[in-house]
């Protein structure tokens, strides 16, 4: 393929420079990925460029960026000429493409985001049935792309936890060991905002609307029939 | 600069460190958990989803598992540690579930014979599937940490060095990438659970970017011993191209199935019965065949799985690859090679890539580090459990079994102890050393040195070894070391990745030298260690562990120690 130009949005945490696009020329092959391009820029041109990555195999979810406006795992998305690489939306940025995950998890902590049991099992390993929704939801990459795709989520607004918040509650809702009322928690987290919306998407294939948003709304008496 | 103190400092946020932290917390210890990555990440986050459970019959005490580990490990294992792992294997599943994770069960919700699998090297079905793979384990661990009231966490925080005085470890000096803060942590006990060093072979690896071997170097500098560092597991079925996906794993010996065929570029089968072989046996067959000049243009061999599609026992694997546990591998194959390969209609071009460090810090049965007071270790950073080859799925069990033991031991010894007094000048000395790196001007770019080291590791200290290459590797590492004072490092405060890379590079150099020196010392081929100049296994001379040590005066030194064959010994002809 040869040399192409890509644009990367730069964000300076000290705020001395306003956010701006930097353009880089990188040499790529036919199947080169976005992550490969970012690493090439880092290795050969500018090692102040901040981005996260982990496994290069869409397992860890760390390398997610917006590619031409759509969230993608950088390790698997092909790079194309004139690609625009930006960070996920609606999240607090640290530098360039890296956002801060901690505020979300501090917010989540209020909902006791772990299995709360009525009593310990009599024997271990216990007899336990796992609904298919639970194993699907536990494969969430926690990549935050769903928050970027949500038109309502804003990291500064505590009244709405966003699709990732609802996923975290749904993991526990479908976990038969957990005894807390996760449905009420979903209301508290603002799921009623989702009644007329199904914009959020999961890039690792979890059907958010089908197994998270609609079931919670239905249990709150706000099903699609109302 | 921020100063903190605690009972137990856990370094490493993967399965081993988190388990130790939670267990110690439950026993009343005040824990600080430092993770270079996010908590619940590292290699634990990206595991394929299998965990050794052992026999359903607990009375058998895992004797068969123990034997398989030793035979598979080609007798280099520490048999005392293996005995514990085999006996306590059930605890791993139990702990994972207590934290919040979940293992697979049958339709009645029970762990039964029908749900157990048998990866290569295991002589019986004894392996559980983790239905949500690595992310499920990672989130299970995070749940456990959020539940605990005794754990404070520091993420994206790398340890610069341990604080050590009179042979005792008293905590560590750390630096946080996201904030740029220097954080000094004083601790009664310190535990290293930083995982392996697979990233030292990038891009020829399927491991996490975080695995730069930091803990090996920290322990070595503190006076610990490293055992059998030459034993690096290469996982046989990894991608040879395209460049961005090089090294990514797409299978396991047992996923070759009953009818899979492994051939060279000319179509000649190079190893039969692949599915029952250990990772080392399969990887070595591919490595040696390519070395003979019979590799593909991408330098691999060909894995043809097609015949499984019509085989009564092979169909199940095809299903797992199309819609089950191994579907992620299929997604990757499709992107890398194409739809025919993804549907098993065309063979895959495969070559081993660096997957796991079998060698590591010498510990006792309680995770205490030999020769250093107040220091513990668990997980991949330790050595001895796997010898010359790790059986698939055993590492997941190791994380929990030894994480628990180390956490319990640390907590036990903390009660009644006073907070450690750390000499002010010792702290100041370490902090100044760290500060002197920030904003340094020089002629070398850190990332280029890192890439030079990774390239040399693969080419000179990788799967194919001989004296000449290993010595060349050591010369390259020395040359890189000489350039360290001449690095340019950014002075920026938040998310200074150049400083992060520079801190990792120091560790990687120690690890590179340890691996190369151990590989040079072992003058035979055993386990995952192939010497072209010593192609045979030599039980008469080499039932020995290679030990790396560093004393304050000399550089790294190499020692040989006979393996303690306490229960099982090889038959010698």
PDB file of C-alpha atoms in Angstrom, chain B residues 112-378:
ATOM      1  CA  UNK B 112     -19.038 -33.363  36.220  1.00  0.00           C
ATOM      2  CA  UNK B 113     -16.943 -35.583  33.950  1.00  0.00           C
ATOM      3  CA  UNK B 114     -18.772 -34.370  30.862  1.00  0.00           C
ATOM      4  CA  UNK B 115     -17.562 -30.768  31.274  1.00  0.00           C
ATOM      5  CA  UNK B 116     -13.889 -31.620  31.812  1.00  0.00           C
ATOM      6  CA  UNK B 117     -11.450 -31.279  28.912  1.00  0.00           C
ATOM      7  CA  UNK B 118      -8.060 -32.844  28.257  1.00  0.00           C
ATOM      8  CA  UNK B 119      -5.443 -30.506  26.745  1.00  0.00           C
ATOM      9  CA  UNK B 120      -2.193 -31.973  25.389  1.00  0.00           C
ATOM     10  CA  UNK B 121       0.141 -33.396  28.028  1.00  0.00           C
ATOM     11  CA  UNK B 122      -2.713 -34.157  30.437  1.00  0.00           C
ATOM     12  CA  UNK B 123      -3.394 -37.896  30.652  1.00  0.00           C
ATOM     13  CA  UNK B 124      -6.975 -37.453  31.860  1.00  0.00           C
ATOM     14  CA  UNK B 125      -9.812 -34.984  31.334  1.00  0.00           C
ATOM     15  CA  UNK B 126      -9.409 -32.558  34.239  1.00  0.00           C
ATOM     16  CA  UNK B 127      -9.685 -29.066  32.817  1.00  0.00           C
ATOM     17  CA  UNK B 128     -12.576 -26.650  33.270  1.00  0.00           C
ATOM     18  CA  UNK B 129     -13.737 -24.121  30.729  1.00  0.00           C
ATOM     19  CA  UNK B 130     -14.156 -20.519  31.820  1.00  0.00           C
ATOM     20  CA  UNK B 131     -17.116 -19.466  29.689  1.00  0.00           C
ATOM     21  CA  UNK B 132     -16.315 -15.737  29.572  1.00  0.00           C
ATOM     22  CA  UNK B 133     -12.543 -16.305  29.082  1.00  0.00           C
ATOM     23  CA  UNK B 134     -10.066 -13.647  30.243  1.00  0.00           C
ATOM     24  CA  UNK B 135     -12.450 -10.716  30.531  1.00  0.00           C
ATOM     25  CA  UNK B 136     -14.693 -12.853  32.765  1.00  0.00           C
ATOM     26  CA  UNK B 137     -11.784 -13.730  35.024  1.00  0.00           C
ATOM     27  CA  UNK B 138     -10.574 -10.111  35.066  1.00  0.00           C
ATOM     28  CA  UNK B 139     -13.989  -8.778  36.037  1.00  0.00           C
ATOM     29  CA  UNK B 140     -14.376 -11.518  38.641  1.00  0.00           C
ATOM     30  CA  UNK B 141     -11.106 -10.353  40.189  1.00  0.00           C
ATOM     31  CA  UNK B 142     -12.235  -6.704  40.090  1.00  0.00           C
ATOM     32  CA  UNK B 143     -15.398  -7.686  41.929  1.00  0.00           C
ATOM     33  CA  UNK B 144     -13.296  -9.313  44.620  1.00  0.00           C
ATOM     34  CA  UNK B 145     -11.177  -6.193  44.986  1.00  0.00           C
ATOM     35  CA  UNK B 146     -14.201  -3.856  45.168  1.00  0.00           C
ATOM     36  CA  UNK B 147     -15.734  -6.009  47.877  1.00  0.00           C
ATOM     37  CA  UNK B 148     -12.650  -5.915  50.052  1.00  0.00           C
ATOM     38  CA  UNK B 149     -12.433  -3.146  52.608  1.00  0.00           C
ATOM     39  CA  UNK B 150      -8.746  -3.656  53.248  1.00  0.00           C
ATOM     40  CA  UNK B 151      -7.301  -2.988  49.813  1.00  0.00           C
ATOM     41  CA  UNK B 152      -6.180   0.381  48.482  1.00  0.00           C
ATOM     42  CA  UNK B 153      -5.367   0.322  44.779  1.00  0.00           C
ATOM     43  CA  UNK B 154      -2.882   2.257  42.676  1.00  0.00           C
ATOM     44  CA  UNK B 155      -3.326   1.647  38.958  1.00  0.00           C
ATOM     45  CA  UNK B 156      -1.050   2.555  36.063  1.00  0.00           C
ATOM     46  CA  UNK B 157       1.731   2.621  38.628  1.00  0.00           C
ATOM     47  CA  UNK B 158       5.129   1.106  37.966  1.00  0.00           C
ATOM     48  CA  UNK B 159       7.635   0.196  40.647  1.00  0.00           C
ATOM     49  CA  UNK B 160      10.950   1.943  40.194  1.00  0.00           C
ATOM     50  CA  UNK B 161      12.838  -0.087  42.783  1.00  0.00           C
ATOM     51  CA  UNK B 162      12.353  -1.901  46.056  1.00  0.00           C
ATOM     52  CA  UNK B 163      13.460  -0.262  49.303  1.00  0.00           C
ATOM     53  CA  UNK B 164      15.984  -2.596  50.836  1.00  0.00           C
ATOM     54  CA  UNK B 165      18.129  -2.345  53.920  1.00  0.00           C
ATOM     55  CA  UNK B 166      20.254  -5.011  55.651  1.00  0.00           C
ATOM     56  CA  UNK B 167      18.856  -7.795  53.468  1.00  0.00           C
ATOM     57  CA  UNK B 168      15.264  -6.822  54.260  1.00  0.00           C
ATOM     58  CA  UNK B 169      12.732  -5.413  51.828  1.00  0.00           C
ATOM     59  CA  UNK B 170      10.819  -2.481  53.348  1.00  0.00           C
ATOM     60  CA  UNK B 171       8.582  -1.365  50.500  1.00  0.00           C
ATOM     61  CA  UNK B 172       9.057   0.294  47.140  1.00  0.00           C
ATOM     62  CA  UNK B 173       9.415   3.555  45.269  1.00  0.00           C
ATOM     63  CA  UNK B 174       6.792   3.827  42.530  1.00  0.00           C
ATOM     64  CA  UNK B 175       5.807   6.213  39.767  1.00  0.00           C
ATOM     65  CA  UNK B 176       2.288   6.712  38.475  1.00  0.00           C
ATOM     66  CA  UNK B 177       1.951   7.161  34.738  1.00  0.00           C
ATOM     67  CA  UNK B 178      -1.419   8.922  34.772  1.00  0.00           C
ATOM     68  CA  UNK B 179      -0.560  11.542  37.412  1.00  0.00           C
ATOM     69  CA  UNK B 180       3.217  11.716  37.174  1.00  0.00           C
ATOM     70  CA  UNK B 181       3.425  11.322  40.970  1.00  0.00           C
ATOM     71  CA  UNK B 182       6.299   9.607  42.736  1.00  0.00           C
ATOM     72  CA  UNK B 183       4.801   7.381  45.419  1.00  0.00           C
ATOM     73  CA  UNK B 184       6.876   5.880  48.241  1.00  0.00           C
ATOM     74  CA  UNK B 185       5.260   2.886  49.907  1.00  0.00           C
ATOM     75  CA  UNK B 186       6.587   1.511  53.190  1.00  0.00           C
ATOM     76  CA  UNK B 187       5.460  -2.037  53.844  1.00  0.00           C
ATOM     77  CA  UNK B 188       5.990  -4.786  56.398  1.00  0.00           C
ATOM     78  CA  UNK B 189       5.866  -7.352  53.606  1.00  0.00           C
ATOM     79  CA  UNK B 190       6.205  -6.935  49.864  1.00  0.00           C
ATOM     80  CA  UNK B 191       4.847  -9.398  47.328  1.00  0.00           C
ATOM     81  CA  UNK B 192       5.863  -9.563  43.692  1.00  0.00           C
ATOM     82  CA  UNK B 193       3.235 -10.842  41.261  1.00  0.00           C
ATOM     83  CA  UNK B 194       4.161  -8.984  38.101  1.00  0.00           C
ATOM     84  CA  UNK B 195       3.732 -11.918  35.716  1.00  0.00           C
ATOM     85  CA  UNK B 196       6.089 -13.001  32.998  1.00  0.00           C
ATOM     86  CA  UNK B 197       8.209 -11.305  30.402  1.00  0.00           C
ATOM     87  CA  UNK B 198       6.677 -12.321  27.084  1.00  0.00           C
ATOM     88  CA  UNK B 199       6.686  -8.755  25.750  1.00  0.00           C
ATOM     89  CA  UNK B 200      10.456  -8.891  25.666  1.00  0.00           C
ATOM     90  CA  UNK B 201       9.937 -10.890  22.432  1.00  0.00           C
ATOM     91  CA  UNK B 202       7.501  -8.423  20.819  1.00  0.00           C
ATOM     92  CA  UNK B 203       6.185  -8.765  18.143  1.00  0.00           C
ATOM     93  CA  UNK B 204       6.758 -12.524  18.365  1.00  0.00           C
ATOM     94  CA  UNK B 205       4.461 -12.949  21.338  1.00  0.00           C
ATOM     95  CA  UNK B 206       0.792 -13.297  22.212  1.00  0.00           C
ATOM     96  CA  UNK B 207       1.253 -11.814  25.693  1.00  0.00           C
ATOM     97  CA  UNK B 208       0.107  -8.534  27.191  1.00  0.00           C
ATOM     98  CA  UNK B 209       2.074  -5.373  26.566  1.00  0.00           C
ATOM     99  CA  UNK B 210       2.532  -5.096  30.333  1.00  0.00           C
ATOM    100  CA  UNK B 211       4.659  -8.239  30.624  1.00  0.00           C
ATOM    101  CA  UNK B 212       8.138  -6.770  30.516  1.00  0.00           C
ATOM    102  CA  UNK B 213       9.473  -8.957  33.322  1.00  0.00           C
ATOM    103  CA  UNK B 214       9.695  -6.172  35.922  1.00  0.00           C
ATOM    104  CA  UNK B 215       9.395  -8.512  38.890  1.00  0.00           C
ATOM    105  CA  UNK B 216      12.256 -10.771  37.799  1.00  0.00           C
ATOM    106  CA  UNK B 217      14.551  -7.756  37.778  1.00  0.00           C
ATOM    107  CA  UNK B 218      13.235  -6.261  41.035  1.00  0.00           C
ATOM    108  CA  UNK B 219      13.733  -9.562  42.833  1.00  0.00           C
ATOM    109  CA  UNK B 220      17.144 -10.191  41.319  1.00  0.00           C
ATOM    110  CA  UNK B 221      18.340  -6.747  42.387  1.00  0.00           C
ATOM    111  CA  UNK B 222      17.064  -7.406  45.892  1.00  0.00           C
ATOM    112  CA  UNK B 223      19.156 -10.568  46.149  1.00  0.00           C
ATOM    113  CA  UNK B 224      16.714 -13.245  45.016  1.00  0.00           C
ATOM    114  CA  UNK B 225      17.563 -16.198  42.798  1.00  0.00           C
ATOM    115  CA  UNK B 226      15.972 -16.843  39.415  1.00  0.00           C
ATOM    116  CA  UNK B 227      15.638 -20.459  38.320  1.00  0.00           C
ATOM    117  CA  UNK B 228      15.613 -21.889  34.766  1.00  0.00           C
ATOM    118  CA  UNK B 229      15.080 -18.584  33.012  1.00  0.00           C
ATOM    119  CA  UNK B 230      15.960 -20.260  29.715  1.00  0.00           C
ATOM    120  CA  UNK B 231      12.648 -22.126  29.807  1.00  0.00           C
ATOM    121  CA  UNK B 232      10.308 -19.931  27.820  1.00  0.00           C
ATOM    122  CA  UNK B 233       7.168 -21.462  26.459  1.00  0.00           C
ATOM    123  CA  UNK B 234       6.504 -20.822  22.791  1.00  0.00           C
ATOM    124  CA  UNK B 235       2.899 -21.562  21.961  1.00  0.00           C
ATOM    125  CA  UNK B 236       2.984 -23.545  18.711  1.00  0.00           C
ATOM    126  CA  UNK B 237       0.044 -22.254  16.716  1.00  0.00           C
ATOM    127  CA  UNK B 238       0.504 -18.528  16.252  1.00  0.00           C
ATOM    128  CA  UNK B 239       0.169 -16.273  13.222  1.00  0.00           C
ATOM    129  CA  UNK B 240       3.140 -15.644  10.940  1.00  0.00           C
ATOM    130  CA  UNK B 241       1.552 -12.668   9.148  1.00  0.00           C
ATOM    131  CA  UNK B 242       0.325  -9.989   8.498  1.00  0.00           C
ATOM    132  CA  UNK B 243       2.787  -7.834  10.397  1.00  0.00           C
ATOM    133  CA  UNK B 244       0.264  -6.304  12.812  1.00  0.00           C
ATOM    134  CA  UNK B 245      -0.968  -9.710  13.944  1.00  0.00           C
ATOM    135  CA  UNK B 246       2.339 -11.541  14.022  1.00  0.00           C
ATOM    136  CA  UNK B 247       2.624 -13.815  17.055  1.00  0.00           C
ATOM    137  CA  UNK B 248      -1.082 -13.859  17.962  1.00  0.00           C
ATOM    138  CA  UNK B 249      -2.188 -17.268  19.239  1.00  0.00           C
ATOM    139  CA  UNK B 250      -4.924 -19.152  17.360  1.00  0.00           C
ATOM    140  CA  UNK B 251      -4.830 -22.597  18.958  1.00  0.00           C
ATOM    141  CA  UNK B 252      -3.276 -25.157  21.262  1.00  0.00           C
ATOM    142  CA  UNK B 253      -1.947 -28.655  20.552  1.00  0.00           C
ATOM    143  CA  UNK B 254      -5.280 -30.217  21.486  1.00  0.00           C
ATOM    144  CA  UNK B 255      -7.181 -27.943  19.107  1.00  0.00           C
ATOM    145  CA  UNK B 256      -5.422 -29.768  16.247  1.00  0.00           C
ATOM    146  CA  UNK B 257      -8.068 -32.365  17.014  1.00  0.00           C
ATOM    147  CA  UNK B 258      -7.983 -36.068  16.175  1.00  0.00           C
ATOM    148  CA  UNK B 259      -7.598 -35.421  12.434  1.00  0.00           C
ATOM    149  CA  UNK B 260      -5.506 -32.256  12.212  1.00  0.00           C
ATOM    150  CA  UNK B 261      -2.253 -32.565  10.286  1.00  0.00           C
ATOM    151  CA  UNK B 262       0.880 -30.514  10.803  1.00  0.00           C
ATOM    152  CA  UNK B 263       3.064 -30.384   7.685  1.00  0.00           C
ATOM    153  CA  UNK B 264       6.026 -28.535   6.254  1.00  0.00           C
ATOM    154  CA  UNK B 265       5.777 -26.407   3.119  1.00  0.00           C
ATOM    155  CA  UNK B 266       6.126 -29.508   0.929  1.00  0.00           C
ATOM    156  CA  UNK B 267       3.077 -31.150   2.511  1.00  0.00           C
ATOM    157  CA  UNK B 268       5.075 -33.705   4.504  1.00  0.00           C
ATOM    158  CA  UNK B 269       3.697 -34.431   7.986  1.00  0.00           C
ATOM    159  CA  UNK B 270       6.235 -33.374  10.637  1.00  0.00           C
ATOM    160  CA  UNK B 271       4.608 -34.722  13.812  1.00  0.00           C
ATOM    161  CA  UNK B 272       1.823 -37.238  14.317  1.00  0.00           C
ATOM    162  CA  UNK B 273      -0.733 -37.277  17.116  1.00  0.00           C
ATOM    163  CA  UNK B 274      -0.304 -33.535  17.671  1.00  0.00           C
ATOM    164  CA  UNK B 275      -3.373 -33.196  19.896  1.00  0.00           C
ATOM    165  CA  UNK B 276      -1.872 -35.254  22.718  1.00  0.00           C
ATOM    166  CA  UNK B 277       1.597 -33.662  22.641  1.00  0.00           C
ATOM    167  CA  UNK B 278       2.862 -30.954  24.959  1.00  0.00           C
ATOM    168  CA  UNK B 279       3.306 -27.398  23.745  1.00  0.00           C
ATOM    169  CA  UNK B 280       7.085 -27.842  23.825  1.00  0.00           C
ATOM    170  CA  UNK B 281       6.954 -30.977  21.674  1.00  0.00           C
ATOM    171  CA  UNK B 282       4.775 -29.362  19.019  1.00  0.00           C
ATOM    172  CA  UNK B 283       6.596 -26.019  19.049  1.00  0.00           C
ATOM    173  CA  UNK B 284       9.969 -27.735  18.794  1.00  0.00           C
ATOM    174  CA  UNK B 285       8.849 -29.800  15.792  1.00  0.00           C
ATOM    175  CA  UNK B 286       7.840 -26.643  13.916  1.00  0.00           C
ATOM    176  CA  UNK B 287      10.949 -24.708  14.947  1.00  0.00           C
ATOM    177  CA  UNK B 288      13.347 -27.459  13.840  1.00  0.00           C
ATOM    178  CA  UNK B 289      11.513 -28.061  10.553  1.00  0.00           C
ATOM    179  CA  UNK B 290      11.704 -24.393   9.617  1.00  0.00           C
ATOM    180  CA  UNK B 291      15.361 -24.398  10.646  1.00  0.00           C
ATOM    181  CA  UNK B 292      15.942 -27.188   8.070  1.00  0.00           C
ATOM    182  CA  UNK B 293      14.686 -24.862   5.353  1.00  0.00           C
ATOM    183  CA  UNK B 294      11.268 -26.474   4.982  1.00  0.00           C
ATOM    184  CA  UNK B 295       9.208 -23.500   6.137  1.00  0.00           C
ATOM    185  CA  UNK B 296       6.688 -21.440   4.201  1.00  0.00           C
ATOM    186  CA  UNK B 297       7.592 -18.062   2.730  1.00  0.00           C
ATOM    187  CA  UNK B 298       6.348 -16.553   6.000  1.00  0.00           C
ATOM    188  CA  UNK B 299       8.647 -18.841   7.946  1.00  0.00           C
ATOM    189  CA  UNK B 300       6.001 -21.185   9.332  1.00  0.00           C
ATOM    190  CA  UNK B 301       4.597 -24.696   8.967  1.00  0.00           C
ATOM    191  CA  UNK B 302       1.077 -25.582   7.889  1.00  0.00           C
ATOM    192  CA  UNK B 303      -1.706 -26.727  10.195  1.00  0.00           C
ATOM    193  CA  UNK B 304      -4.500 -28.386   8.225  1.00  0.00           C
ATOM    194  CA  UNK B 305      -7.632 -28.939  10.317  1.00  0.00           C
ATOM    195  CA  UNK B 306     -10.043 -29.776   7.511  1.00  0.00           C
ATOM    196  CA  UNK B 307     -10.360 -33.530   8.159  1.00  0.00           C
ATOM    197  CA  UNK B 308     -11.782 -32.787  11.630  1.00  0.00           C
ATOM    198  CA  UNK B 309     -14.956 -31.449  10.069  1.00  0.00           C
ATOM    199  CA  UNK B 310     -16.077 -34.985   9.153  1.00  0.00           C
ATOM    200  CA  UNK B 311     -14.474 -36.773  12.089  1.00  0.00           C
ATOM    201  CA  UNK B 312     -16.835 -37.929  14.867  1.00  0.00           C
ATOM    202  CA  UNK B 313     -14.621 -36.463  17.616  1.00  0.00           C
ATOM    203  CA  UNK B 314     -13.309 -33.603  15.502  1.00  0.00           C
ATOM    204  CA  UNK B 315     -16.672 -32.005  14.769  1.00  0.00           C
ATOM    205  CA  UNK B 316     -16.906 -30.730  18.321  1.00  0.00           C
ATOM    206  CA  UNK B 317     -13.728 -28.681  17.853  1.00  0.00           C
ATOM    207  CA  UNK B 318     -14.982 -27.236  14.601  1.00  0.00           C
ATOM    208  CA  UNK B 319     -18.115 -26.173  16.469  1.00  0.00           C
ATOM    209  CA  UNK B 320     -16.067 -24.582  19.247  1.00  0.00           C
ATOM    210  CA  UNK B 321     -14.194 -22.615  16.617  1.00  0.00           C
ATOM    211  CA  UNK B 322     -17.337 -21.545  14.746  1.00  0.00           C
ATOM    212  CA  UNK B 323     -19.554 -20.549  17.651  1.00  0.00           C
ATOM    213  CA  UNK B 324     -18.081 -21.651  20.974  1.00  0.00           C
ATOM    214  CA  UNK B 325     -15.128 -20.935  23.214  1.00  0.00           C
ATOM    215  CA  UNK B 326     -12.626 -20.642  20.356  1.00  0.00           C
ATOM    216  CA  UNK B 327     -14.645 -18.305  18.139  1.00  0.00           C
ATOM    217  CA  UNK B 328     -12.279 -15.399  18.948  1.00  0.00           C
ATOM    218  CA  UNK B 329      -9.513 -17.411  17.235  1.00  0.00           C
ATOM    219  CA  UNK B 330     -11.705 -17.783  14.133  1.00  0.00           C
ATOM    220  CA  UNK B 331     -12.391 -14.038  14.017  1.00  0.00           C
ATOM    221  CA  UNK B 332      -8.656 -13.426  14.050  1.00  0.00           C
ATOM    222  CA  UNK B 333      -7.913 -16.104  11.431  1.00  0.00           C
ATOM    223  CA  UNK B 334     -10.519 -14.587   9.142  1.00  0.00           C
ATOM    224  CA  UNK B 335      -8.961 -11.127   9.444  1.00  0.00           C
ATOM    225  CA  UNK B 336      -5.407 -12.360   9.070  1.00  0.00           C
ATOM    226  CA  UNK B 337      -5.694 -15.177   6.514  1.00  0.00           C
ATOM    227  CA  UNK B 338      -9.197 -15.124   4.988  1.00  0.00           C
ATOM    228  CA  UNK B 339     -12.578 -16.903   4.907  1.00  0.00           C
ATOM    229  CA  UNK B 340     -11.311 -20.283   3.619  1.00  0.00           C
ATOM    230  CA  UNK B 341      -8.830 -20.569   6.456  1.00  0.00           C
ATOM    231  CA  UNK B 342     -11.511 -19.451   8.932  1.00  0.00           C
ATOM    232  CA  UNK B 343     -13.695 -22.320   7.690  1.00  0.00           C
ATOM    233  CA  UNK B 344     -10.838 -24.870   7.908  1.00  0.00           C
ATOM    234  CA  UNK B 345     -10.935 -25.339   4.113  1.00  0.00           C
ATOM    235  CA  UNK B 346      -7.368 -24.070   3.745  1.00  0.00           C
ATOM    236  CA  UNK B 347      -4.407 -24.706   6.106  1.00  0.00           C
ATOM    237  CA  UNK B 348      -3.031 -22.098   8.500  1.00  0.00           C
ATOM    238  CA  UNK B 349       0.505 -20.788   8.368  1.00  0.00           C
ATOM    239  CA  UNK B 350       1.752 -21.141  11.956  1.00  0.00           C
ATOM    240  CA  UNK B 351       4.913 -20.593  13.989  1.00  0.00           C
ATOM    241  CA  UNK B 352       5.435 -20.605  17.760  1.00  0.00           C
ATOM    242  CA  UNK B 353       5.405 -17.315  19.646  1.00  0.00           C
ATOM    243  CA  UNK B 354       6.534 -16.443  23.170  1.00  0.00           C
ATOM    244  CA  UNK B 355       3.709 -17.240  25.564  1.00  0.00           C
ATOM    245  CA  UNK B 356       4.916 -17.932  29.100  1.00  0.00           C
ATOM    246  CA  UNK B 357       7.987 -17.792  31.344  1.00  0.00           C
ATOM    247  CA  UNK B 358       8.316 -21.119  33.144  1.00  0.00           C
ATOM    248  CA  UNK B 359      11.403 -19.915  34.994  1.00  0.00           C
ATOM    249  CA  UNK B 360      11.444 -17.221  37.653  1.00  0.00           C
ATOM    250  CA  UNK B 361      11.956 -16.266  41.276  1.00  0.00           C
ATOM    251  CA  UNK B 362      12.865 -19.135  43.625  1.00  0.00           C
ATOM    252  CA  UNK B 363      10.186 -19.476  46.301  1.00  0.00           C
ATOM    253  CA  UNK B 364       9.277 -21.982  48.994  1.00  0.00           C
ATOM    254  CA  UNK B 365       5.865 -23.614  49.443  1.00  0.00           C
ATOM    255  CA  UNK B 366       4.508 -20.421  51.017  1.00  0.00           C
ATOM    256  CA  UNK B 367       5.670 -18.072  48.299  1.00  0.00           C
ATOM    257  CA  UNK B 368       8.519 -16.731  50.407  1.00  0.00           C
ATOM    258  CA  UNK B 369      11.465 -15.645  48.285  1.00  0.00           C
ATOM    259  CA  UNK B 370      14.618 -17.574  49.017  1.00  0.00           C
ATOM    260  CA  UNK B 371      17.362 -15.410  50.415  1.00  0.00           C
ATOM    261  CA  UNK B 372      15.442 -12.152  50.904  1.00  0.00           C
ATOM    262  CA  UNK B 373      13.566 -11.200  54.068  1.00  0.00           C
ATOM    263  CA  UNK B 374      10.016  -9.774  53.894  1.00  0.00           C
ATOM    264  CA  UNK B 375       9.686 -10.597  50.201  1.00  0.00           C
ATOM    265  CA  UNK B 376       7.124 -12.971  48.700  1.00  0.00           C
ATOM    266  CA  UNK B 377       6.195 -13.853  45.138  1.00  0.00           C
ATOM    267  CA  UNK B 378       3.527 -15.813  43.293  1.00  0.00           C
TER     268      UNK B 378
END
